[in-house]
Amino acid sequence: MEIDEYIIKTREYFHEYPELSFKEYKTADKIEEELRAMGLNPKRITETGIIADIKGKGNKTVAIRADIDALPVTEENKVPYVSRNEGIMHACGHDTHMAMLLGAAKMLIADKEKLNGNIRLIFQPAEELPPGGAVDMIKHGALDNVDYIIGQHIMGFLPAGHVAVYYKEMMANADEFDITVHGKGGHGSAPQDAIDAIYITAHLVEMLNTIVSREIDPRDPAVITVGTINAGYRYNIIAAHSKLTGTVRTFSLEVQEKIIKRIGEILEGLKSTYGIEYEYEYKKGYPVLINNEEISRDIEEVAEKILGKENIEHPKPDMGGEDFAYYLQKIPGAYYFFGASNITKGINSPNHSPTFDVDEDQLYTGARILKEAAMSILNR
């Protein structure tokens, strides 16, 4: 079987049998099976995390990472390889990440005599579920004796055959907050005898949105999003309690700490004004993903040779989060985006959508970029 056909077939297998974060047992079994068939000796260093080494000449080692988990999304695509696991879908493209890394491994093995060093393949669980799988992989030796690391993410916003390169900051701090407002319930006809948790929560949401618009320097990117609000019992009952959750995205520690403090101050103000009680929990998530500029330029040079300069993009940093950031805190490396959409084929849904899909004709190119970028870094 040709490598391009192998990558597509393997991707479709993973797509049919997705598994959630930290539960990727059959996925890991399949990865190990494929690696052993290539003559490699994979090691399961966490329950579902795998590494495998391709030995070349020299002591330098470049790691290539692919994440392997799926999302709790019910697929709506009408394709032969539709998910068979109800309510679970590879809606973020991790099926392609695994397949492209396996394809790159085949190509690297074929060129093993040209390797001026070693390649480590990292198949990481649970990118989608904080605290993520990267920290545990690092703890159990994924980066031991590794000098550099690279990775790619397939993206629905980017046309197929395009690569987005970021020289420094690429993705944001990705944090979470949980707030519970405790008021005083009562009858809907007598608001004077109650403390309306829904009314106060509406004020809270409005005030949260003014933090970024009126208190953060507009030159410092920041996002506050309230994602859920749950409150109330019945149409004629004033709610005693309200719970909301949301996310904060920032690129600077100073801005992150200011937002944490201001949310608490706003809640204290509402307590003083309306007599509420509250619970406030702020959870710091994945840190800022900061690329090494030299490694990013190595990747860009390879992608330009394969795809042409006109297909290389340099977007502004993305407000999404990614636990690849933890690897980059330890060793030099870079992450980049690879295009998935093809409007003429009807493939144009965003990542995490129930209709997300990719232009499979580009997967071989993605594998080539991984392979040749790793070799270029070894030759630096």
Short mmCIF file of C-alpha atoms in Angstrom, two decimals:
data_model
loop_
_atom_site.label_atom_id
_atom_site.label_comp_id
_atom_site.label_asym_id
_atom_site.label_seq_id
_atom_site.Cartn_x
_atom_site.Cartn_y
_atom_site.Cartn_z
CA MET A 1 0.00 0.00 0.00
CA GLU A 2 1.28 3.48 -0.88
CA ILE A 3 1.93 5.77 2.06
CA ASP A 4 -0.77 8.26 1.06
CA GLU A 5 -3.35 5.46 0.94
CA TYR A 6 -2.06 4.13 4.26
CA ILE A 7 -2.50 7.52 5.94
CA ILE A 8 -6.08 7.90 4.69
CA LYS A 9 -7.04 4.35 5.63
CA THR A 10 -5.50 4.72 9.10
CA ARG A 11 -7.18 8.08 9.65
CA GLU A 12 -10.57 6.64 8.74
CA TYR A 13 -10.07 3.75 11.19
CA PHE A 14 -9.32 6.16 14.02
CA HIS A 15 -12.28 8.31 12.99
CA GLU A 16 -14.64 5.34 13.16
CA TYR A 17 -13.51 4.35 16.64
CA PRO A 18 -12.94 7.56 18.66
CA GLU A 19 -12.30 7.49 22.39
CA LEU A 20 -12.51 10.22 25.02
CA SER A 21 -9.61 11.76 26.95
CA PHE A 22 -7.71 9.36 29.23
CA LYS A 23 -9.81 6.47 27.85
CA GLU A 24 -8.01 5.93 24.53
CA TYR A 25 -7.24 2.25 25.21
CA LYS A 26 -8.16 0.72 21.83
CA THR A 27 -6.64 3.71 20.06
CA ALA A 28 -3.35 3.13 21.88
CA ASP A 29 -3.48 -0.59 21.05
CA LYS A 30 -3.89 0.25 17.36
CA ILE A 31 -0.99 2.73 17.44
CA GLU A 32 1.28 0.14 19.05
CA GLU A 33 0.22 -2.44 16.47
CA GLU A 34 1.11 -0.10 13.61
CA LEU A 35 4.46 0.88 15.14
CA ARG A 36 5.45 -2.74 15.72
CA ALA A 37 4.55 -3.54 12.11
CA MET A 38 7.11 -0.90 11.12
CA GLY A 39 9.78 -2.67 13.16
CA LEU A 40 9.73 -0.17 16.03
CA ASN A 41 9.58 -0.88 19.76
CA PRO A 42 6.80 1.32 21.21
CA LYS A 43 6.65 1.96 24.96
CA ARG A 44 3.44 2.67 26.88
CA ILE A 45 4.68 5.26 29.38
CA THR A 46 1.23 6.22 30.72
CA GLU A 47 -2.04 4.27 30.53
CA THR A 48 -2.62 5.37 26.94
CA GLY A 49 0.48 7.44 26.12
CA ILE A 50 3.08 5.96 23.78
CA ILE A 51 6.59 6.83 22.64
CA ALA A 52 8.74 5.12 20.01
CA ASP A 53 12.23 5.95 18.76
CA ILE A 54 13.69 5.81 15.27
CA LYS A 55 17.46 5.58 15.61
CA GLY A 56 19.72 7.36 13.14
CA LYS A 57 23.33 8.54 13.20
CA GLY A 58 24.29 10.96 15.95
CA ASN A 59 23.05 11.93 19.39
CA LYS A 60 20.60 14.76 18.64
CA THR A 61 16.91 13.84 18.97
CA VAL A 62 13.83 15.57 17.57
CA ALA A 63 10.41 14.60 18.91
CA ILE A 64 7.18 14.80 16.91
CA ARG A 65 3.96 14.82 18.92
CA ALA A 66 0.42 13.80 17.96
CA ASP A 67 -2.58 13.92 20.32
CA ILE A 68 -4.97 10.98 20.24
CA ASP A 69 -8.24 11.80 22.07
CA ALA A 70 -11.68 12.64 20.69
CA LEU A 71 -14.52 14.88 21.88
CA PRO A 72 -17.99 14.26 23.39
CA VAL A 73 -19.70 15.34 20.15
CA THR A 74 -22.37 13.47 18.19
CA GLU A 75 -21.24 13.29 14.57
CA GLU A 76 -23.55 14.58 11.83
CA ASN A 77 -21.39 13.75 8.80
CA LYS A 78 -22.72 11.31 6.22
CA VAL A 79 -19.50 9.48 5.40
CA PRO A 80 -18.58 5.77 5.28
CA TYR A 81 -16.17 6.25 8.18
CA VAL A 82 -18.68 7.99 10.48
CA SER A 83 -18.08 7.46 14.21
CA ARG A 84 -19.39 4.15 15.51
CA ASN A 85 -19.08 5.24 19.15
CA GLU A 86 -22.27 7.12 19.96
CA GLY A 87 -21.77 10.62 21.27
CA ILE A 88 -18.02 10.61 20.59
CA MET A 89 -16.30 12.10 17.55
CA HIS A 90 -12.87 13.12 16.31
CA ALA A 91 -14.26 16.63 15.84
CA CYS A 92 -10.88 18.31 16.31
CA GLY A 93 -8.82 16.27 13.85
CA HIS A 94 -6.72 14.21 16.22
CA ASP A 95 -7.47 11.19 14.03
CA THR A 96 -5.49 12.94 11.28
CA HIS A 97 -2.68 13.82 13.68
CA MET A 98 -2.17 10.14 14.54
CA ALA A 99 -2.38 9.04 10.93
CA MET A 100 0.00 11.72 9.66
CA LEU A 101 2.56 10.91 12.36
CA LEU A 102 2.35 7.22 11.53
CA GLY A 103 2.79 8.09 7.84
CA ALA A 104 5.75 10.32 8.68
CA ALA A 105 7.24 7.46 10.70
CA LYS A 106 7.09 5.19 7.66
CA MET A 107 8.87 7.80 5.56
CA LEU A 108 11.49 8.44 8.24
CA ILE A 109 12.22 4.73 8.56
CA ALA A 110 12.63 4.53 4.78
CA ASP A 111 15.20 7.37 5.00
CA LYS A 112 16.83 6.16 8.21
CA GLU A 113 20.30 6.13 6.67
CA LYS A 114 19.97 9.89 6.05
CA LEU A 115 19.01 10.73 9.64
CA ASN A 116 21.67 12.80 11.37
CA GLY A 117 20.23 11.89 14.75
CA ASN A 118 17.14 10.28 16.21
CA ILE A 119 13.38 10.79 16.00
CA ARG A 120 11.03 10.27 18.92
CA LEU A 121 7.36 9.70 18.13
CA ILE A 122 5.03 10.89 20.90
CA PHE A 123 1.38 9.82 20.89
CA GLN A 124 -0.21 11.80 23.72
CA PRO A 125 -3.60 11.27 25.35
CA ALA A 126 -6.08 13.83 26.62
CA GLU A 127 -5.22 17.12 24.96
CA GLU A 128 -8.90 18.05 25.14
CA LEU A 129 -9.37 17.64 28.88
CA PRO A 130 -7.40 19.77 31.36
CA PRO A 131 -5.06 19.12 33.07
CA GLY A 132 -4.25 17.37 29.78
CA GLY A 133 -1.92 14.52 28.99
CA ALA A 134 1.27 16.44 28.24
CA VAL A 135 2.35 16.97 31.85
CA ASP A 136 2.04 13.27 32.66
CA MET A 137 3.88 12.31 29.48
CA ILE A 138 6.75 14.64 30.40
CA LYS A 139 6.77 13.29 33.97
CA HIS A 140 7.14 9.74 32.65
CA GLY A 141 10.02 10.48 30.31
CA ALA A 142 8.57 11.56 26.96
CA LEU A 143 11.20 14.29 26.66
CA ASP A 144 14.14 12.42 28.20
CA ASN A 145 17.19 12.94 25.96
CA VAL A 146 15.10 14.96 23.48
CA ASP A 147 16.61 18.20 22.14
CA TYR A 148 13.73 19.66 20.09
CA ILE A 149 10.03 19.03 19.57
CA ILE A 150 7.55 19.86 16.80
CA GLY A 151 3.85 19.30 16.26
CA GLN A 152 1.05 20.31 13.95
CA HIS A 153 -2.70 20.81 14.28
CA ILE A 154 -5.11 20.46 11.40
CA MET A 155 -7.50 23.42 11.26
CA GLY A 156 -10.90 24.00 9.70
CA PHE A 157 -10.39 27.76 9.27
CA LEU A 158 -7.33 27.23 7.05
CA PRO A 159 -7.61 26.18 3.38
CA ALA A 160 -6.22 22.77 2.50
CA GLY A 161 -2.63 23.03 1.35
CA HIS A 162 -1.90 26.05 3.54
CA VAL A 163 0.31 26.22 6.62
CA ALA A 164 0.07 28.86 9.37
CA VAL A 165 3.40 29.63 11.04
CA TYR A 166 3.85 31.55 14.30
CA TYR A 167 7.34 32.71 15.29
CA LYS A 168 6.65 33.35 18.98
CA GLU A 169 3.31 33.47 20.86
CA MET A 170 0.80 31.21 19.14
CA MET A 171 -1.93 30.19 21.61
CA ALA A 172 -3.23 31.69 24.84
CA ASN A 173 -3.50 30.91 28.53
CA ALA A 174 -6.74 28.91 28.64
CA ASP A 175 -8.40 29.27 32.04
CA GLU A 176 -11.78 28.38 33.55
CA PHE A 177 -13.94 29.97 36.23
CA ASP A 178 -16.95 28.76 38.22
CA ILE A 179 -19.18 31.17 40.13
CA THR A 180 -22.24 30.38 42.25
CA VAL A 181 -24.47 33.25 43.38
CA HIS A 182 -26.60 32.67 46.50
CA GLY A 183 -29.55 35.01 46.86
CA LYS A 184 -32.88 34.52 48.62
CA GLY A 185 -35.76 32.76 46.93
CA GLY A 186 -39.35 33.94 46.97
CA HIS A 187 -42.62 34.28 45.12
CA GLY A 188 -42.49 35.98 41.73
CA SER A 189 -45.22 38.39 42.83
CA ALA A 190 -43.22 39.68 45.81
CA PRO A 191 -39.67 40.58 44.64
CA GLN A 192 -39.25 42.93 47.61
CA ASP A 193 -39.03 39.91 49.91
CA ALA A 194 -36.36 38.11 47.90
CA ILE A 195 -32.83 38.54 46.54
CA ASP A 196 -33.12 37.56 42.89
CA ALA A 197 -30.08 35.46 41.88
CA ILE A 198 -30.99 35.68 38.18
CA TYR A 199 -31.23 39.48 38.23
CA ILE A 200 -27.87 39.75 40.00
CA THR A 201 -26.28 37.21 37.64
CA ALA A 202 -27.41 39.33 34.68
CA HIS A 203 -25.56 42.28 36.24
CA LEU A 204 -22.53 40.07 36.82
CA VAL A 205 -22.35 38.95 33.19
CA GLU A 206 -22.57 42.55 32.00
CA MET A 207 -19.84 43.64 34.40
CA LEU A 208 -17.55 40.75 33.43
CA ASN A 209 -17.76 41.90 29.83
CA THR A 210 -16.60 45.38 30.75
CA ILE A 211 -13.32 44.11 32.22
CA VAL A 212 -11.79 43.54 28.78
CA SER A 213 -13.51 46.44 27.03
CA ARG A 214 -12.76 49.08 29.67
CA GLU A 215 -9.96 47.86 31.97
CA ILE A 216 -7.49 45.96 29.79
CA ASP A 217 -5.09 47.72 27.45
CA PRO A 218 -6.49 47.07 23.94
CA ARG A 219 -2.96 46.17 22.84
CA ASP A 220 -3.07 43.19 25.21
CA PRO A 221 -5.30 40.43 23.79
CA ALA A 222 -7.84 39.08 26.29
CA VAL A 223 -11.19 37.30 26.18
CA ILE A 224 -13.76 36.62 28.90
CA THR A 225 -16.62 34.34 27.85
CA VAL A 226 -19.50 33.13 30.02
CA GLY A 227 -20.35 29.73 28.62
CA THR A 228 -23.15 28.46 30.88
CA ILE A 229 -25.76 29.88 33.25
CA ASN A 230 -28.06 27.65 35.28
CA ALA A 231 -30.73 29.06 37.56
CA GLY A 232 -34.39 28.94 38.48
CA TYR A 233 -37.09 26.45 39.35
CA ARG A 234 -40.39 27.69 37.84
CA TYR A 235 -41.86 30.66 36.00
CA ASN A 236 -43.30 32.28 39.14
CA ILE A 237 -40.49 31.56 41.61
CA ILE A 238 -37.60 33.96 42.21
CA ALA A 239 -34.38 31.95 41.99
CA ALA A 240 -32.32 31.66 45.16
CA HIS A 241 -29.21 30.38 43.41
CA SER A 242 -27.44 30.78 40.08
CA LYS A 243 -24.35 29.07 38.72
CA LEU A 244 -22.27 30.26 35.80
CA THR A 245 -19.08 29.00 34.19
CA GLY A 246 -16.77 30.56 31.67
CA THR A 247 -13.30 30.89 30.25
CA VAL A 248 -10.58 33.54 30.28
CA ARG A 249 -7.95 33.75 27.53
CA THR A 250 -4.84 35.91 27.89
CA PHE A 251 -1.24 36.11 26.72
CA SER A 252 0.34 37.89 29.67
CA LEU A 253 0.63 36.90 33.32
CA GLU A 254 -0.09 40.50 34.34
CA VAL A 255 -3.39 40.59 32.45
CA GLN A 256 -4.31 37.12 33.69
CA GLU A 257 -3.78 38.12 37.33
CA LYS A 258 -5.66 41.41 36.86
CA ILE A 259 -8.72 39.58 35.52
CA ILE A 260 -8.64 37.04 38.36
CA LYS A 261 -8.56 39.90 40.89
CA ARG A 262 -11.24 41.98 39.16
CA ILE A 263 -13.74 39.11 39.02
CA GLY A 264 -13.36 38.74 42.78
CA GLU A 265 -13.75 42.48 43.33
CA ILE A 266 -16.92 42.59 41.23
CA LEU A 267 -18.40 39.76 43.27
CA GLU A 268 -17.55 41.57 46.50
CA GLY A 269 -19.28 44.66 45.14
CA LEU A 270 -22.42 42.70 44.32
CA LYS A 271 -22.35 41.17 47.80
CA SER A 272 -22.14 44.61 49.38
CA THR A 273 -24.86 46.06 47.15
CA TYR A 274 -27.42 43.23 47.11
CA GLY A 275 -26.58 41.08 50.12
CA ILE A 276 -25.69 37.96 48.18
CA GLU A 277 -23.20 35.26 49.12
CA TYR A 278 -21.06 33.64 46.45
CA GLU A 279 -18.52 30.96 45.64
CA TYR A 280 -15.75 31.74 43.15
CA GLU A 281 -13.22 29.27 41.79
CA TYR A 282 -10.64 30.19 39.16
CA LYS A 283 -8.73 27.34 37.50
CA LYS A 284 -5.59 28.14 35.54
CA GLY A 285 -5.46 25.92 32.46
CA TYR A 286 -2.90 25.42 29.71
CA PRO A 287 -0.20 28.11 29.63
CA VAL A 288 0.70 30.37 26.72
CA LEU A 289 2.17 28.43 23.80
CA ILE A 290 5.39 30.19 22.80
CA ASN A 291 7.30 28.85 19.81
CA ASN A 292 11.04 28.94 19.28
CA GLU A 293 11.54 31.30 16.33
CA GLU A 294 14.41 29.35 14.76
CA ILE A 295 12.45 26.08 14.79
CA SER A 296 9.39 27.87 13.38
CA ARG A 297 11.52 29.19 10.53
CA ASP A 298 12.86 25.68 9.87
CA ILE A 299 9.27 24.43 9.56
CA GLU A 300 8.35 27.39 7.37
CA GLU A 301 11.26 26.74 5.01
CA VAL A 302 10.25 23.09 4.60
CA ALA A 303 6.55 23.93 4.12
CA GLU A 304 7.45 26.60 1.57
CA LYS A 305 9.48 24.10 -0.49
CA ILE A 306 6.61 21.60 -0.46
CA LEU A 307 3.64 23.95 -0.87
CA GLY A 308 5.03 27.21 -2.27
CA LYS A 309 5.54 30.54 -0.53
CA GLU A 310 2.05 31.72 -1.46
CA ASN A 311 0.53 29.01 0.76
CA ILE A 312 2.35 30.03 3.94
CA GLU A 313 0.40 32.30 6.29
CA HIS A 314 1.39 34.28 9.39
CA PRO A 315 -1.84 34.95 11.32
CA LYS A 316 -2.17 36.79 14.59
CA PRO A 317 -1.91 34.58 17.71
CA ASP A 318 -4.88 32.32 18.34
CA MET A 319 -6.93 32.64 21.54
CA GLY A 320 -7.36 28.86 21.76
CA GLY A 321 -5.42 26.75 24.25
CA GLU A 322 -3.13 23.77 23.72
CA ASP A 323 -1.14 21.63 26.16
CA PHE A 324 1.72 21.37 23.65
CA ALA A 325 2.75 24.52 25.52
CA TYR A 326 4.09 22.36 28.35
CA TYR A 327 6.63 20.69 26.05
CA LEU A 328 7.82 24.11 24.88
CA GLN A 329 8.41 25.15 28.48
CA LYS A 330 10.96 22.33 28.71
CA ILE A 331 12.79 22.29 25.36
CA PRO A 332 12.93 24.39 22.16
CA GLY A 333 10.32 23.58 19.58
CA ALA A 334 7.41 24.85 17.54
CA TYR A 335 3.78 24.16 16.73
CA TYR A 336 1.94 25.16 13.56
CA PHE A 337 -1.43 24.84 11.86
CA PHE A 338 -2.12 22.76 8.74
CA GLY A 339 -5.11 23.49 6.51
CA ALA A 340 -8.09 21.12 6.32
CA SER A 341 -10.90 22.92 4.53
CA ASN A 342 -11.90 22.62 0.88
CA ILE A 343 -15.02 24.57 0.01
CA THR A 344 -15.35 22.97 -3.44
CA LYS A 345 -15.62 19.57 -1.72
CA GLY A 346 -18.07 20.89 0.87
CA ILE A 347 -15.48 20.58 3.64
CA ASN A 348 -15.59 23.84 5.57
CA SER A 349 -16.82 23.22 9.12
CA PRO A 350 -14.79 24.51 12.08
CA ASN A 351 -12.99 22.31 14.56
CA HIS A 352 -15.25 20.94 17.34
CA SER A 353 -18.27 21.06 15.00
CA PRO A 354 -20.40 17.89 14.55
CA THR A 355 -19.79 18.26 10.79
CA PHE A 356 -16.02 18.80 11.01
CA ASP A 357 -14.10 16.90 8.34
CA VAL A 358 -10.85 17.28 6.42
CA ASP A 359 -9.61 17.14 2.86
CA GLU A 360 -7.92 13.75 3.03
CA ASP A 361 -5.95 14.41 -0.15
CA GLN A 362 -3.74 16.76 1.89
CA LEU A 363 -2.82 14.32 4.67
CA TYR A 364 0.20 12.93 2.84
CA THR A 365 1.51 16.48 2.49
CA GLY A 366 1.05 17.02 6.22
CA ALA A 367 3.04 13.87 6.94
CA ARG A 368 5.79 15.02 4.55
CA ILE A 369 6.10 18.35 6.34
CA LEU A 370 6.50 16.59 9.69
CA LYS A 371 9.10 14.22 8.29
CA GLU A 372 11.16 16.78 6.40
CA ALA A 373 10.96 19.41 9.16
CA ALA A 374 12.30 16.90 11.67
CA MET A 375 15.15 15.97 9.31
CA SER A 376 15.91 19.64 8.66
CA ILE A 377 16.19 20.31 12.40
CA LEU A 378 18.55 17.35 12.78
CA ASN A 379 20.69 18.83 9.99
CA ARG A 380 20.86 22.34 11.48
#
